[in-house]
GROMACS .gro file of N, CA and C in nm:
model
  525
    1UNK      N    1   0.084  -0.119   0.000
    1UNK     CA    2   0.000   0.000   0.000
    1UNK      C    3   0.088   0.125   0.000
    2UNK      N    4   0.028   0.268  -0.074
    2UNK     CA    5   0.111   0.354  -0.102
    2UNK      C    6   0.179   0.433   0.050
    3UNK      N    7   0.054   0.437   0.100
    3UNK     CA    8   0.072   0.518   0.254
    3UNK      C    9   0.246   0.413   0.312
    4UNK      N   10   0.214   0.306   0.297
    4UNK     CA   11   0.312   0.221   0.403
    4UNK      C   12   0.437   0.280   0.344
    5UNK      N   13   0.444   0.205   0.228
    5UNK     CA   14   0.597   0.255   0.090
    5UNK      C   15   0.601   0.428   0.143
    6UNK      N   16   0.540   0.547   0.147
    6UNK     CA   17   0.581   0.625   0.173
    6UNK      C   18   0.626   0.658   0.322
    7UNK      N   19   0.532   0.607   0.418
    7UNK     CA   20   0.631   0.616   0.586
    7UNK      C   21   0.745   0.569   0.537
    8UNK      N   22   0.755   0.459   0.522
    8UNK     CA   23   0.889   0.365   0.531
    8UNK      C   24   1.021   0.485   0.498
    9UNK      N   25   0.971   0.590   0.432
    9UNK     CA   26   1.115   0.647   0.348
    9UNK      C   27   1.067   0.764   0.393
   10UNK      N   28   1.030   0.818   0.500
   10UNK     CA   29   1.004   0.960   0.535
   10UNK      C   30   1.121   0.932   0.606
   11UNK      N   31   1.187   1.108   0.696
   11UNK     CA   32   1.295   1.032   0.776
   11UNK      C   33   1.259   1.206   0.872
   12UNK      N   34   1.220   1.154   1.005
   12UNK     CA   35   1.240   1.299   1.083
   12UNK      C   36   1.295   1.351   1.115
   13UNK      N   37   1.303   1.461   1.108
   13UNK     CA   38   1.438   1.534   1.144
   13UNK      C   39   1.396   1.639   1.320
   14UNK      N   40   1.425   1.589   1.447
   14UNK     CA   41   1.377   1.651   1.535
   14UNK      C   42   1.404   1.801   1.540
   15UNK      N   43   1.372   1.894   1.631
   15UNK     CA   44   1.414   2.049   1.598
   15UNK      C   45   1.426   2.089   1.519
   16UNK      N   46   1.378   2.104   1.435
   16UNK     CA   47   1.374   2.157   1.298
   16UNK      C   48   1.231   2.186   1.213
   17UNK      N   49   1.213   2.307   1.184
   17UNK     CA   50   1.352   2.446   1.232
   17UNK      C   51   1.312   2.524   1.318
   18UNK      N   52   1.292   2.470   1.430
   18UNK     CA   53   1.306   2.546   1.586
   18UNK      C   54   1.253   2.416   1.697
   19UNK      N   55   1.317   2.399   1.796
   19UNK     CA   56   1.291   2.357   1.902
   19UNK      C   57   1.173   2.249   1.945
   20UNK      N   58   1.097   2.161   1.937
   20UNK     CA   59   0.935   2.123   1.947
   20UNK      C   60   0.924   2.035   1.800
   21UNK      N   61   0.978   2.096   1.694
   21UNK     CA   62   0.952   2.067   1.561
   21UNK      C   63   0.994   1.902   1.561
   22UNK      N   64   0.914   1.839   1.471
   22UNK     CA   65   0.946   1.704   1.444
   22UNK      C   66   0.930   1.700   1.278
   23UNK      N   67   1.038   1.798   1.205
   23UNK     CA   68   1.027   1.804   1.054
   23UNK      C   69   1.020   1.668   1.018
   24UNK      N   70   0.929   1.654   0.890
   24UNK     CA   71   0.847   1.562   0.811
   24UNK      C   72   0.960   1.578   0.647
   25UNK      N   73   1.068   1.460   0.653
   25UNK     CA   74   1.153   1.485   0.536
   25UNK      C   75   1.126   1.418   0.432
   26UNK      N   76   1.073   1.437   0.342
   26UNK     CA   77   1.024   1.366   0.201
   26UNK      C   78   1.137   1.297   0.126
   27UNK      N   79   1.238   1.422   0.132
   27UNK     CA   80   1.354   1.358   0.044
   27UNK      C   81   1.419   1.234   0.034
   28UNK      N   82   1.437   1.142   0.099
   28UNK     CA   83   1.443   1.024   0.057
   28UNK      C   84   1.333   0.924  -0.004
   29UNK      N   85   1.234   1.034  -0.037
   29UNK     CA   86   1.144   0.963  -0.134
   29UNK      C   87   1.197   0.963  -0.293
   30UNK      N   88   1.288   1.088  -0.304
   30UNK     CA   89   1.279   1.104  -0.421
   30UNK      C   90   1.413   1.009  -0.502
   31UNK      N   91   1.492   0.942  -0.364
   31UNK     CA   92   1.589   0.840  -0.428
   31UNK      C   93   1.524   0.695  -0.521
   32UNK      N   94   1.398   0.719  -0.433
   32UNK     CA   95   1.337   0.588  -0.547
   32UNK      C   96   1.235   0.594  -0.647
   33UNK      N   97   1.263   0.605  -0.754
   33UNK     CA   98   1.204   0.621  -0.854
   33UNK      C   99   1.037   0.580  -0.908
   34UNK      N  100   1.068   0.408  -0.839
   34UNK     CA  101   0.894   0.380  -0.828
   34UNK      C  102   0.856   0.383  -0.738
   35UNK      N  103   0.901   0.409  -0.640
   35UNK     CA  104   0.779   0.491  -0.561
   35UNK      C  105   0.763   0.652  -0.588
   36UNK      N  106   0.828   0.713  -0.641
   36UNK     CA  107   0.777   0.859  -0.692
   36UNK      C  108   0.654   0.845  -0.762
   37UNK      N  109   0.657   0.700  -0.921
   37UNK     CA  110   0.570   0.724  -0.971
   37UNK      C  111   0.493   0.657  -0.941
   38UNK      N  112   0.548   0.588  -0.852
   38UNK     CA  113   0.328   0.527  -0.756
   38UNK      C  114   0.280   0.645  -0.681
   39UNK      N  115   0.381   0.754  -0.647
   39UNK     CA  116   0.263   0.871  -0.587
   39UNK      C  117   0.223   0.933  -0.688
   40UNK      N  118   0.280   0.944  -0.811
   40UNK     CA  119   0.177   1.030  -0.896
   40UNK      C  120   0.074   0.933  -0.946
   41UNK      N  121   0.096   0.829  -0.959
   41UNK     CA  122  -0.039   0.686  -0.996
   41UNK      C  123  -0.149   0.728  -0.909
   42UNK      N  124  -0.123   0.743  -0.787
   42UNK     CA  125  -0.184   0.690  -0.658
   42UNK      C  126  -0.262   0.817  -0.655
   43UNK      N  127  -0.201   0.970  -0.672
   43UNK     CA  128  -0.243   1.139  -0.723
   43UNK      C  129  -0.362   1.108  -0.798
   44UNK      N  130  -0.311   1.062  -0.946
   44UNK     CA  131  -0.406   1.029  -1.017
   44UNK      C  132  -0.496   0.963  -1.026
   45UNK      N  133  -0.479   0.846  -0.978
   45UNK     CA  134  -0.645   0.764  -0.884
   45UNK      C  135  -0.708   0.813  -0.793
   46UNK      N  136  -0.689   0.908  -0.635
   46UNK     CA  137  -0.771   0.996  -0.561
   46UNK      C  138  -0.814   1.105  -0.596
   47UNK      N  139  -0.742   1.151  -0.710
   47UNK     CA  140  -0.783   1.304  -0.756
   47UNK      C  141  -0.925   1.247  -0.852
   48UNK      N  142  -0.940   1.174  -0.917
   48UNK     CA  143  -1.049   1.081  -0.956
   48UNK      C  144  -1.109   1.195  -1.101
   49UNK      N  145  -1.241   1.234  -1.092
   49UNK     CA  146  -1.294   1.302  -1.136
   49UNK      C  147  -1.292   1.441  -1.119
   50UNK      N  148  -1.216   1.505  -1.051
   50UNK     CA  149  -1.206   1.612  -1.032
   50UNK      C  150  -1.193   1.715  -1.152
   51UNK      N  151  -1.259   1.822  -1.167
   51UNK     CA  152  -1.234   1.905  -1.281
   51UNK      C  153  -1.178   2.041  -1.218
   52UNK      N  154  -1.043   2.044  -1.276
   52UNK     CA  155  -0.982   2.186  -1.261
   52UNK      C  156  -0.888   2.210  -1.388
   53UNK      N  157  -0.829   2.317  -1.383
   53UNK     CA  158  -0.737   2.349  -1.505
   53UNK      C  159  -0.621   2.363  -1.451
   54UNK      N  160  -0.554   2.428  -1.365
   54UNK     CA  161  -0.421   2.438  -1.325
   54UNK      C  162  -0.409   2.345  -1.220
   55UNK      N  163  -0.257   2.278  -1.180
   55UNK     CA  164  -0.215   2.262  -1.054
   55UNK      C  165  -0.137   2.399  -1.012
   56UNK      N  166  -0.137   2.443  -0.884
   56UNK     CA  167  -0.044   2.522  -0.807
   56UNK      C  168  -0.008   2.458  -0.725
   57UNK      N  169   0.166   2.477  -0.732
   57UNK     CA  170   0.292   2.407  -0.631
   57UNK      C  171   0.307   2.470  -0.551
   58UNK      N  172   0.325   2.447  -0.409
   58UNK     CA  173   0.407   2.518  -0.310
   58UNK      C  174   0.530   2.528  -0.271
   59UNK      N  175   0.623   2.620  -0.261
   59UNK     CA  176   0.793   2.641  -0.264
   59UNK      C  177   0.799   2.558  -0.175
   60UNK      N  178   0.897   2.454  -0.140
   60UNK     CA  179   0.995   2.402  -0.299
   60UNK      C  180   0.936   2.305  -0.305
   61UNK      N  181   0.887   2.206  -0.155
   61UNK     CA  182   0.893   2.034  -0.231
   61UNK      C  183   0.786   2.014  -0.303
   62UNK      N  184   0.668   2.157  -0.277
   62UNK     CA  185   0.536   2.109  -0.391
   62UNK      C  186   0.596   2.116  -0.521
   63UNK      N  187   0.710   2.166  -0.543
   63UNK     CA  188   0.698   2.173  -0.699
   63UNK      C  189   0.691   2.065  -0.768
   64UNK      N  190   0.819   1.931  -0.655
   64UNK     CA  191   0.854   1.850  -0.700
   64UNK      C  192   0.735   1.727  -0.774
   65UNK      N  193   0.674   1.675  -0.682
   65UNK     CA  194   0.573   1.574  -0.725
   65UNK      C  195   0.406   1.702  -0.771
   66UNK      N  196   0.349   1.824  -0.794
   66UNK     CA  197   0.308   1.918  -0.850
   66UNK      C  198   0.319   1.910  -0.993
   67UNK      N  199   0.442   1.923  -1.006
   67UNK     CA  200   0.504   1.950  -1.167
   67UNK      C  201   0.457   1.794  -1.247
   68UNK      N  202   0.515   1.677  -1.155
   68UNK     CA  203   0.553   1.549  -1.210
   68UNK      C  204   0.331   1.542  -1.229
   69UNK      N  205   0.262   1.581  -1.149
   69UNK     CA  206   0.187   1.541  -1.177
   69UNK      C  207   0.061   1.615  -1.283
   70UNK      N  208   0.088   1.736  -1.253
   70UNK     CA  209   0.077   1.850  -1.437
   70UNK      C  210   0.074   1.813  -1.511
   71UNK      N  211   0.209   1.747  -1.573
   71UNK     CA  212   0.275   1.638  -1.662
   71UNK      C  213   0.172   1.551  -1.710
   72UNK      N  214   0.156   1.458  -1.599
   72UNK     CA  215   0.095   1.354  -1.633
   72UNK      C  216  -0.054   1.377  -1.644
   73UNK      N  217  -0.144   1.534  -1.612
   73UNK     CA  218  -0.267   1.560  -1.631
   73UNK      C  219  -0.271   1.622  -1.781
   74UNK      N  220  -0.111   1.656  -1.796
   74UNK     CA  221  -0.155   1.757  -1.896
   74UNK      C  222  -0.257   1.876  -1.890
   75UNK      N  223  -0.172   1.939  -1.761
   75UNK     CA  224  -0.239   2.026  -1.699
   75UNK      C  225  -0.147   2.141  -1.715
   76UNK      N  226  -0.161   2.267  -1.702
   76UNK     CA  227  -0.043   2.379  -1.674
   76UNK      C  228   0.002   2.350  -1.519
   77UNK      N  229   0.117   2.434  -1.489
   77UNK     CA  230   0.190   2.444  -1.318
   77UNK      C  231   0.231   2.527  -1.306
   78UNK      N  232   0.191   2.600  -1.197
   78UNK     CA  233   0.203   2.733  -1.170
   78UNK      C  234   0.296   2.732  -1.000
   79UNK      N  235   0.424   2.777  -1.016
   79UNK     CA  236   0.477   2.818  -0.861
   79UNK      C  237   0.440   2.923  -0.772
   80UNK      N  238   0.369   2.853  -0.646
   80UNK     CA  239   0.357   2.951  -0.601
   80UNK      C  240   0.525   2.976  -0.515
   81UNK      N  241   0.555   3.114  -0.475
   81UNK     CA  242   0.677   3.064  -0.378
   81UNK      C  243   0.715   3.225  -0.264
   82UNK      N  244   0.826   3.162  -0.208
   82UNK     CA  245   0.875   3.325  -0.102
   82UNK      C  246   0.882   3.410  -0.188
   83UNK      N  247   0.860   3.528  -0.095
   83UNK     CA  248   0.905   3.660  -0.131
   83UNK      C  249   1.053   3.694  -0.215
   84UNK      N  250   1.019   3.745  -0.335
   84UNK     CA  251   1.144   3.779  -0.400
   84UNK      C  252   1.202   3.678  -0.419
   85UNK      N  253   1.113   3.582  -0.502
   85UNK     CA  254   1.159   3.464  -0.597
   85UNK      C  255   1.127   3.498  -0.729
   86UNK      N  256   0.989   3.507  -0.735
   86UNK     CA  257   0.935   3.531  -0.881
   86UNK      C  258   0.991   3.670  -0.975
   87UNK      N  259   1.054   3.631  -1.124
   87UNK     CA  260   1.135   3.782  -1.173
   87UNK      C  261   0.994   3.873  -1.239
   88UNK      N  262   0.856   3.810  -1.215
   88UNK     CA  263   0.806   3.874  -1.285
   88UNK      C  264   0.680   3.952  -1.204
   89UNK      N  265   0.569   4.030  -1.236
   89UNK     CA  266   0.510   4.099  -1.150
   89UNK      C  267   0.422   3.992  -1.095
   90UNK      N  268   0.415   4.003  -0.984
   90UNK     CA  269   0.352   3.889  -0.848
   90UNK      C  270   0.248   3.942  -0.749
   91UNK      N  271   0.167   3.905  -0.690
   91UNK     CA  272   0.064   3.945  -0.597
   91UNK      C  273   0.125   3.881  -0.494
   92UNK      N  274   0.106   3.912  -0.372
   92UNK     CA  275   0.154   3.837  -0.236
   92UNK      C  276   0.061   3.798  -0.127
   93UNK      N  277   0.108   3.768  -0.042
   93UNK     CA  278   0.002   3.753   0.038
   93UNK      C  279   0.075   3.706   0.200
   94UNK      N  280   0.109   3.772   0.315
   94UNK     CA  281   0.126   3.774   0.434
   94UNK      C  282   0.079   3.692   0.494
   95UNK      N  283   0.129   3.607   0.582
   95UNK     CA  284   0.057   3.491   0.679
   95UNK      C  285   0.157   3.452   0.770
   96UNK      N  286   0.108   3.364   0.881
   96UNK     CA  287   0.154   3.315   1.020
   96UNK      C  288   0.174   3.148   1.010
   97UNK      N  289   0.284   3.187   0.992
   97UNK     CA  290   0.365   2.966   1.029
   97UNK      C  291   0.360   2.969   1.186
   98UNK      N  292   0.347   2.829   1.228
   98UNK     CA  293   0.350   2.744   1.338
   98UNK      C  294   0.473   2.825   1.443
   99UNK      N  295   0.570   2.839   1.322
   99UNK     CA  296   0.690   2.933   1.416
   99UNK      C  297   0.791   3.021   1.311
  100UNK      N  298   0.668   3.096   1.269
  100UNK     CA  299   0.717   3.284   1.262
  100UNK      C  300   0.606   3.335   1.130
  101UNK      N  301   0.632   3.372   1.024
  101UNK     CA  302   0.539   3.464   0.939
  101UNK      C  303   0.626   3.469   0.834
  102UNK      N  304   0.560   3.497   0.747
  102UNK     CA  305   0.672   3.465   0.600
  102UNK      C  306   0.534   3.525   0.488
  103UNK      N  307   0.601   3.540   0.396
  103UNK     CA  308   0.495   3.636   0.269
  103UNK      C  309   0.527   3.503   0.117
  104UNK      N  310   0.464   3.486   0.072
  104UNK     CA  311   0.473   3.392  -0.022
  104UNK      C  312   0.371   3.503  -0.163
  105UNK      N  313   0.436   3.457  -0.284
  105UNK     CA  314   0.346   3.536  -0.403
  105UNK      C  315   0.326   3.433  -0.513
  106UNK      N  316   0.259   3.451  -0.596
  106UNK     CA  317   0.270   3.439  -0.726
  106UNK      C  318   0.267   3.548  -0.900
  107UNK      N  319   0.329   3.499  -0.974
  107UNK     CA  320   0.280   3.554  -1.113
  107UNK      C  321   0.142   3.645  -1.101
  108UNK      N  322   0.118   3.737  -1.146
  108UNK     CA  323  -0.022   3.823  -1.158
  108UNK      C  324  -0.083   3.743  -1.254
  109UNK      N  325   0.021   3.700  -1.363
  109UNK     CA  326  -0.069   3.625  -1.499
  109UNK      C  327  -0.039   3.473  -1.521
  110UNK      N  328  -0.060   3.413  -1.347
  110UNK     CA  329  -0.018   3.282  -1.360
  110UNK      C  330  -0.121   3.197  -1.460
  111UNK      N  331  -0.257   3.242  -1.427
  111UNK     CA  332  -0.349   3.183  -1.461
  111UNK      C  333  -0.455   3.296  -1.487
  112UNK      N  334  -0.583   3.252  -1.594
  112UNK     CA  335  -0.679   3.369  -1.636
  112UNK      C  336  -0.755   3.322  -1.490
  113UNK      N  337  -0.826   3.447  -1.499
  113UNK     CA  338  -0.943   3.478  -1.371
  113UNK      C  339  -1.049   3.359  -1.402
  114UNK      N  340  -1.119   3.259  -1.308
  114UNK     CA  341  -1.211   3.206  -1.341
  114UNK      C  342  -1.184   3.072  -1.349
  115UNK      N  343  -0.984   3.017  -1.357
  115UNK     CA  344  -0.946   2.895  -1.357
  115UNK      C  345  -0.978   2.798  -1.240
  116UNK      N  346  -1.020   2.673  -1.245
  116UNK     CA  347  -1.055   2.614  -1.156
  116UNK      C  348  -0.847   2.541  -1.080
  117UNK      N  349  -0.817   2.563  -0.926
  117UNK     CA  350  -0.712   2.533  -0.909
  117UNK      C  351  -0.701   2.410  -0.809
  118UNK      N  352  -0.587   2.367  -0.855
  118UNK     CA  353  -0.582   2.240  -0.720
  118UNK      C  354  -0.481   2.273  -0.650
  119UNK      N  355  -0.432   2.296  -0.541
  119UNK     CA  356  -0.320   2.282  -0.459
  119UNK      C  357  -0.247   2.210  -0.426
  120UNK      N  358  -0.105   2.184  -0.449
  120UNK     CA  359   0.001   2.040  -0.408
  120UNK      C  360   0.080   2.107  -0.312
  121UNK      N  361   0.097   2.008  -0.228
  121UNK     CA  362   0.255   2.043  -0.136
  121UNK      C  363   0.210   1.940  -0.080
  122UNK      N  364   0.387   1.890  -0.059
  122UNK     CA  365   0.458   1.813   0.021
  122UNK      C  366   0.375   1.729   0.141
  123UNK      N  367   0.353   1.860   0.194
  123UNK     CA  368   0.300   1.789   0.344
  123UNK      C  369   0.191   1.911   0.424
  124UNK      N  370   0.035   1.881   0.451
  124UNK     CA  371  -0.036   1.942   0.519
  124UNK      C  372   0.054   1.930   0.650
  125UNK      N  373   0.039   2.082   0.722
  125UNK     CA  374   0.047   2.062   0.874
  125UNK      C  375  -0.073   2.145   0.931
  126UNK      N  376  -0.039   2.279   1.001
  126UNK     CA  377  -0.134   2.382   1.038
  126UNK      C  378  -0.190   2.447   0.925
  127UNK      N  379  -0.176   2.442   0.786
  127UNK     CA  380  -0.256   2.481   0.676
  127UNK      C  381  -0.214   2.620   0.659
  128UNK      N  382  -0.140   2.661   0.740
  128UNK     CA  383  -0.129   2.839   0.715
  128UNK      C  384  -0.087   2.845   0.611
  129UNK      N  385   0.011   2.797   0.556
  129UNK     CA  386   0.088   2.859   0.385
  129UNK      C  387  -0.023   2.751   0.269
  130UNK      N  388  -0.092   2.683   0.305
  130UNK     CA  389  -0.204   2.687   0.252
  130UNK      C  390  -0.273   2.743   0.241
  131UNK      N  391  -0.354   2.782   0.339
  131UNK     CA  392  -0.470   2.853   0.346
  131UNK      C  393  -0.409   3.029   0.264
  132UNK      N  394  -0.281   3.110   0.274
  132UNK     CA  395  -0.209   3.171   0.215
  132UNK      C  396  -0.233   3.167   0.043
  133UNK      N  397  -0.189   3.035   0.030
  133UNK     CA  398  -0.229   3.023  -0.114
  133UNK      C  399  -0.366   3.039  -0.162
  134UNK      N  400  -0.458   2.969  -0.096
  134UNK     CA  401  -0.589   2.975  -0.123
  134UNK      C  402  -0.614   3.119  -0.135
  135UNK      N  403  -0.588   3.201  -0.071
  135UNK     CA  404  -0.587   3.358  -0.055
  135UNK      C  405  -0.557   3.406  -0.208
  136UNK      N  406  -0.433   3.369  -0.205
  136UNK     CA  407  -0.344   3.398  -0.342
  136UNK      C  408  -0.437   3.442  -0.439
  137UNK      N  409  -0.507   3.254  -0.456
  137UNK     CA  410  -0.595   3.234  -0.561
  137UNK      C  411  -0.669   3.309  -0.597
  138UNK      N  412  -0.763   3.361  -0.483
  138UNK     CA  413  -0.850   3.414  -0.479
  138UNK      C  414  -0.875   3.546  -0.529
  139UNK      N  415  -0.755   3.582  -0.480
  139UNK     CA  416  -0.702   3.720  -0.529
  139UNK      C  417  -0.698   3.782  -0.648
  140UNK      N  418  -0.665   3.640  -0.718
  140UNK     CA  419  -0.626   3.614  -0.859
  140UNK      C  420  -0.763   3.615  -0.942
  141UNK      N  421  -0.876   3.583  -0.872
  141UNK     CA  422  -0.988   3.566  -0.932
  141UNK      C  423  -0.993   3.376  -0.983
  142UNK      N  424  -0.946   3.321  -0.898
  142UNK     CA  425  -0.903   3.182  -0.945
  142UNK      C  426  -1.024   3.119  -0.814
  143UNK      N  427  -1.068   3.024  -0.851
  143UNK     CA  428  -1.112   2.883  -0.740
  143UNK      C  429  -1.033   2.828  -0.727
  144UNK      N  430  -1.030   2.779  -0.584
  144UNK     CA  431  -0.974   2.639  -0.516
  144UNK      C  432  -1.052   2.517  -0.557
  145UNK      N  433  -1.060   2.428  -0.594
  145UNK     CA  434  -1.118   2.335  -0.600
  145UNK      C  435  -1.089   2.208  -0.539
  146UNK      N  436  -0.951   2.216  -0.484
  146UNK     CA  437  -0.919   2.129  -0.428
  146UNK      C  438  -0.756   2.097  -0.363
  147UNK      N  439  -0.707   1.994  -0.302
  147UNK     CA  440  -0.583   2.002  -0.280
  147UNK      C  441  -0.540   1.861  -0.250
  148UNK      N  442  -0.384   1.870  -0.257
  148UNK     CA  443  -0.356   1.751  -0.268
  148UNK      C  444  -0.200   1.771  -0.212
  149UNK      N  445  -0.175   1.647  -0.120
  149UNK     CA  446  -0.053   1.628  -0.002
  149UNK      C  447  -0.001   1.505   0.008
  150UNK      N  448   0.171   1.443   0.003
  150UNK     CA  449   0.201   1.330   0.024
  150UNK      C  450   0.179   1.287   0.149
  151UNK      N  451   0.150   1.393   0.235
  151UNK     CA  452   0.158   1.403   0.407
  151UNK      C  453   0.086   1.460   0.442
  152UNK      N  454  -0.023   1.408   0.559
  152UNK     CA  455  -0.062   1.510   0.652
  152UNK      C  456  -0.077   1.479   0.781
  153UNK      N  457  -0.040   1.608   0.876
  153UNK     CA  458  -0.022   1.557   0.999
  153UNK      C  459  -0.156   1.605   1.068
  154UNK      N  460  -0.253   1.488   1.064
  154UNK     CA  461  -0.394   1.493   1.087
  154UNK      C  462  -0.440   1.533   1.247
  155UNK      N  463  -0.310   1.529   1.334
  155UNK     CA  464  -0.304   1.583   1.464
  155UNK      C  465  -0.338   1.687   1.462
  156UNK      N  466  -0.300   1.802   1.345
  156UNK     CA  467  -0.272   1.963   1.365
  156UNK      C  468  -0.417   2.008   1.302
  157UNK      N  469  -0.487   1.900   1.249
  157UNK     CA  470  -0.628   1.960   1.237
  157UNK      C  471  -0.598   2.061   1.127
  158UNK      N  472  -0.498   2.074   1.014
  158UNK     CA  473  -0.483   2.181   0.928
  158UNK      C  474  -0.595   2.151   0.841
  159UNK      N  475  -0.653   2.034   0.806
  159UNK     CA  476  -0.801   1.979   0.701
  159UNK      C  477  -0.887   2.071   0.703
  160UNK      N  478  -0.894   2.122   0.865
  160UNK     CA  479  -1.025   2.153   0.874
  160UNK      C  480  -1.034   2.355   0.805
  161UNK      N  481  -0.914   2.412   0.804
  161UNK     CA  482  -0.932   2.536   0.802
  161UNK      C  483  -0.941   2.566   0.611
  162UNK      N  484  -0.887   2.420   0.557
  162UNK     CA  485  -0.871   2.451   0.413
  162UNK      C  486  -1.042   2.419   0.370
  163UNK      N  487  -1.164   2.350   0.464
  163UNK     CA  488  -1.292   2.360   0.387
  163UNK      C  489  -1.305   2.475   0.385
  164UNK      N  490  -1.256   2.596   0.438
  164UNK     CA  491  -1.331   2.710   0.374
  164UNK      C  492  -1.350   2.689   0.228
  165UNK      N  493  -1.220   2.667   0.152
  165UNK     CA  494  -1.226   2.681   0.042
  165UNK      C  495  -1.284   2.565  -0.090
  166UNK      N  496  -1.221   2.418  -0.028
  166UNK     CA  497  -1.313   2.264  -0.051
  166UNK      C  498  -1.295   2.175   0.051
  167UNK      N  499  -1.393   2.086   0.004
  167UNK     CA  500  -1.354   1.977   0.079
  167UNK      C  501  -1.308   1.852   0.007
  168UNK      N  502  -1.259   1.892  -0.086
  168UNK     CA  503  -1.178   1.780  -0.197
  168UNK      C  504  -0.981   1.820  -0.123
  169UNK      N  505  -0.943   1.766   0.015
  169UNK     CA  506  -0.830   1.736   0.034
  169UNK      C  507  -0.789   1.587   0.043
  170UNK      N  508  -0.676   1.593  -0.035
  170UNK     CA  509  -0.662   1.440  -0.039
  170UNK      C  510  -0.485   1.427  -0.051
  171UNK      N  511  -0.472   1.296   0.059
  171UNK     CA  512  -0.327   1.295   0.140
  171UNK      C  513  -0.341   1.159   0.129
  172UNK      N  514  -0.190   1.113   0.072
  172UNK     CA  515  -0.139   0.992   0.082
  172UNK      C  516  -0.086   0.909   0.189
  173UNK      N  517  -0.055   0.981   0.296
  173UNK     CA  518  -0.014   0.934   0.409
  173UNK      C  519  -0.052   1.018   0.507
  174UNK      N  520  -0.093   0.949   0.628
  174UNK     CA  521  -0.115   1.038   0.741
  174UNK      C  522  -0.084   1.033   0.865
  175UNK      N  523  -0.011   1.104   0.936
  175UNK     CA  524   0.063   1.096   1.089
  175UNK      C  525  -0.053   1.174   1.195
   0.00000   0.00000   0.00000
């Protein structure tokens, strides 16, 4: 099962990055190849029927399995990412992490007004740089329609703050 194959190769990293933290490390997922593409298989079987037009990635590890799975929708991919990444004109949007605040933007002309969007990253926790993005979107004149996580840490209750926007979240593994 996909959930098991992905614990097996998570690896925690305690304190990090501050004190309490029990970072959630993906990267030794990406040494094995089939299991990368059983998470985009596995993407593509829960995402099911869903109708949207863009994926949006979250800086950095959404880009990684985001992009791979664009690809395989034949979908566009749009980065969202930090402050003073993007070279081109960007909208932003201010918000509160677990431990400190950080501004994340995107492209003004990532996507036309009216696109239906899905959200990828790495790993749900407290939803803030989610829920951030969802903002983004919004901003943009874009829908959320949905989102999608190799991880979520179902302790922190982050699920519940992203129905504002759907209730199409869907996570491959869950702590």
């Amino acid at each position: 099962m996909i959930e098991e194959r992905i614990k097996s190769h998570i690896r925690d990293i305690p304190d990090f990055p501050k004190p309490g933290i029990i970072f959630k490390d993906i990267t030794p997922i990406l040494k094995e190849q089939s299991l990368c593409s059983a998470i985009v298989d596995a993407f593509v079987e829960k995402i099911g029927d869903l109708q949207f037009d863009v994926i949006a990635g979250i800086e950095s590890r959404g880009f990684l399995f985001g992009l791979m799975l664009a690809n395989r929708l034949n979908k566009p991919f749009v980065p969202i990412r930090k402050v003073g990444k993007l070279p081109h004109k960007t909208i932003q949007q201010a918000y509160e992490l677990e431990y400190g605040s950080a501004v994340i933007e995107i492209h003004e002309d990532a996507f036309e007004p009216g696109a239906k969007v899905l959200i990828h990253d790495d790993l749900l926790a407290t939803g803030g740089t989610v829920m951030a993005s969802s903002m983004l979107i919004e901003k943009m004149g874009g829908e959320v329609v949905g989102y999608s996580f190799i991880v979520s840490l179902g302790f922190l209750n982050g699920w519940q703050q992203l129905e504002t926007y759907s209730n199409n979240v869907y996570s491959l593994a869950e702590y």
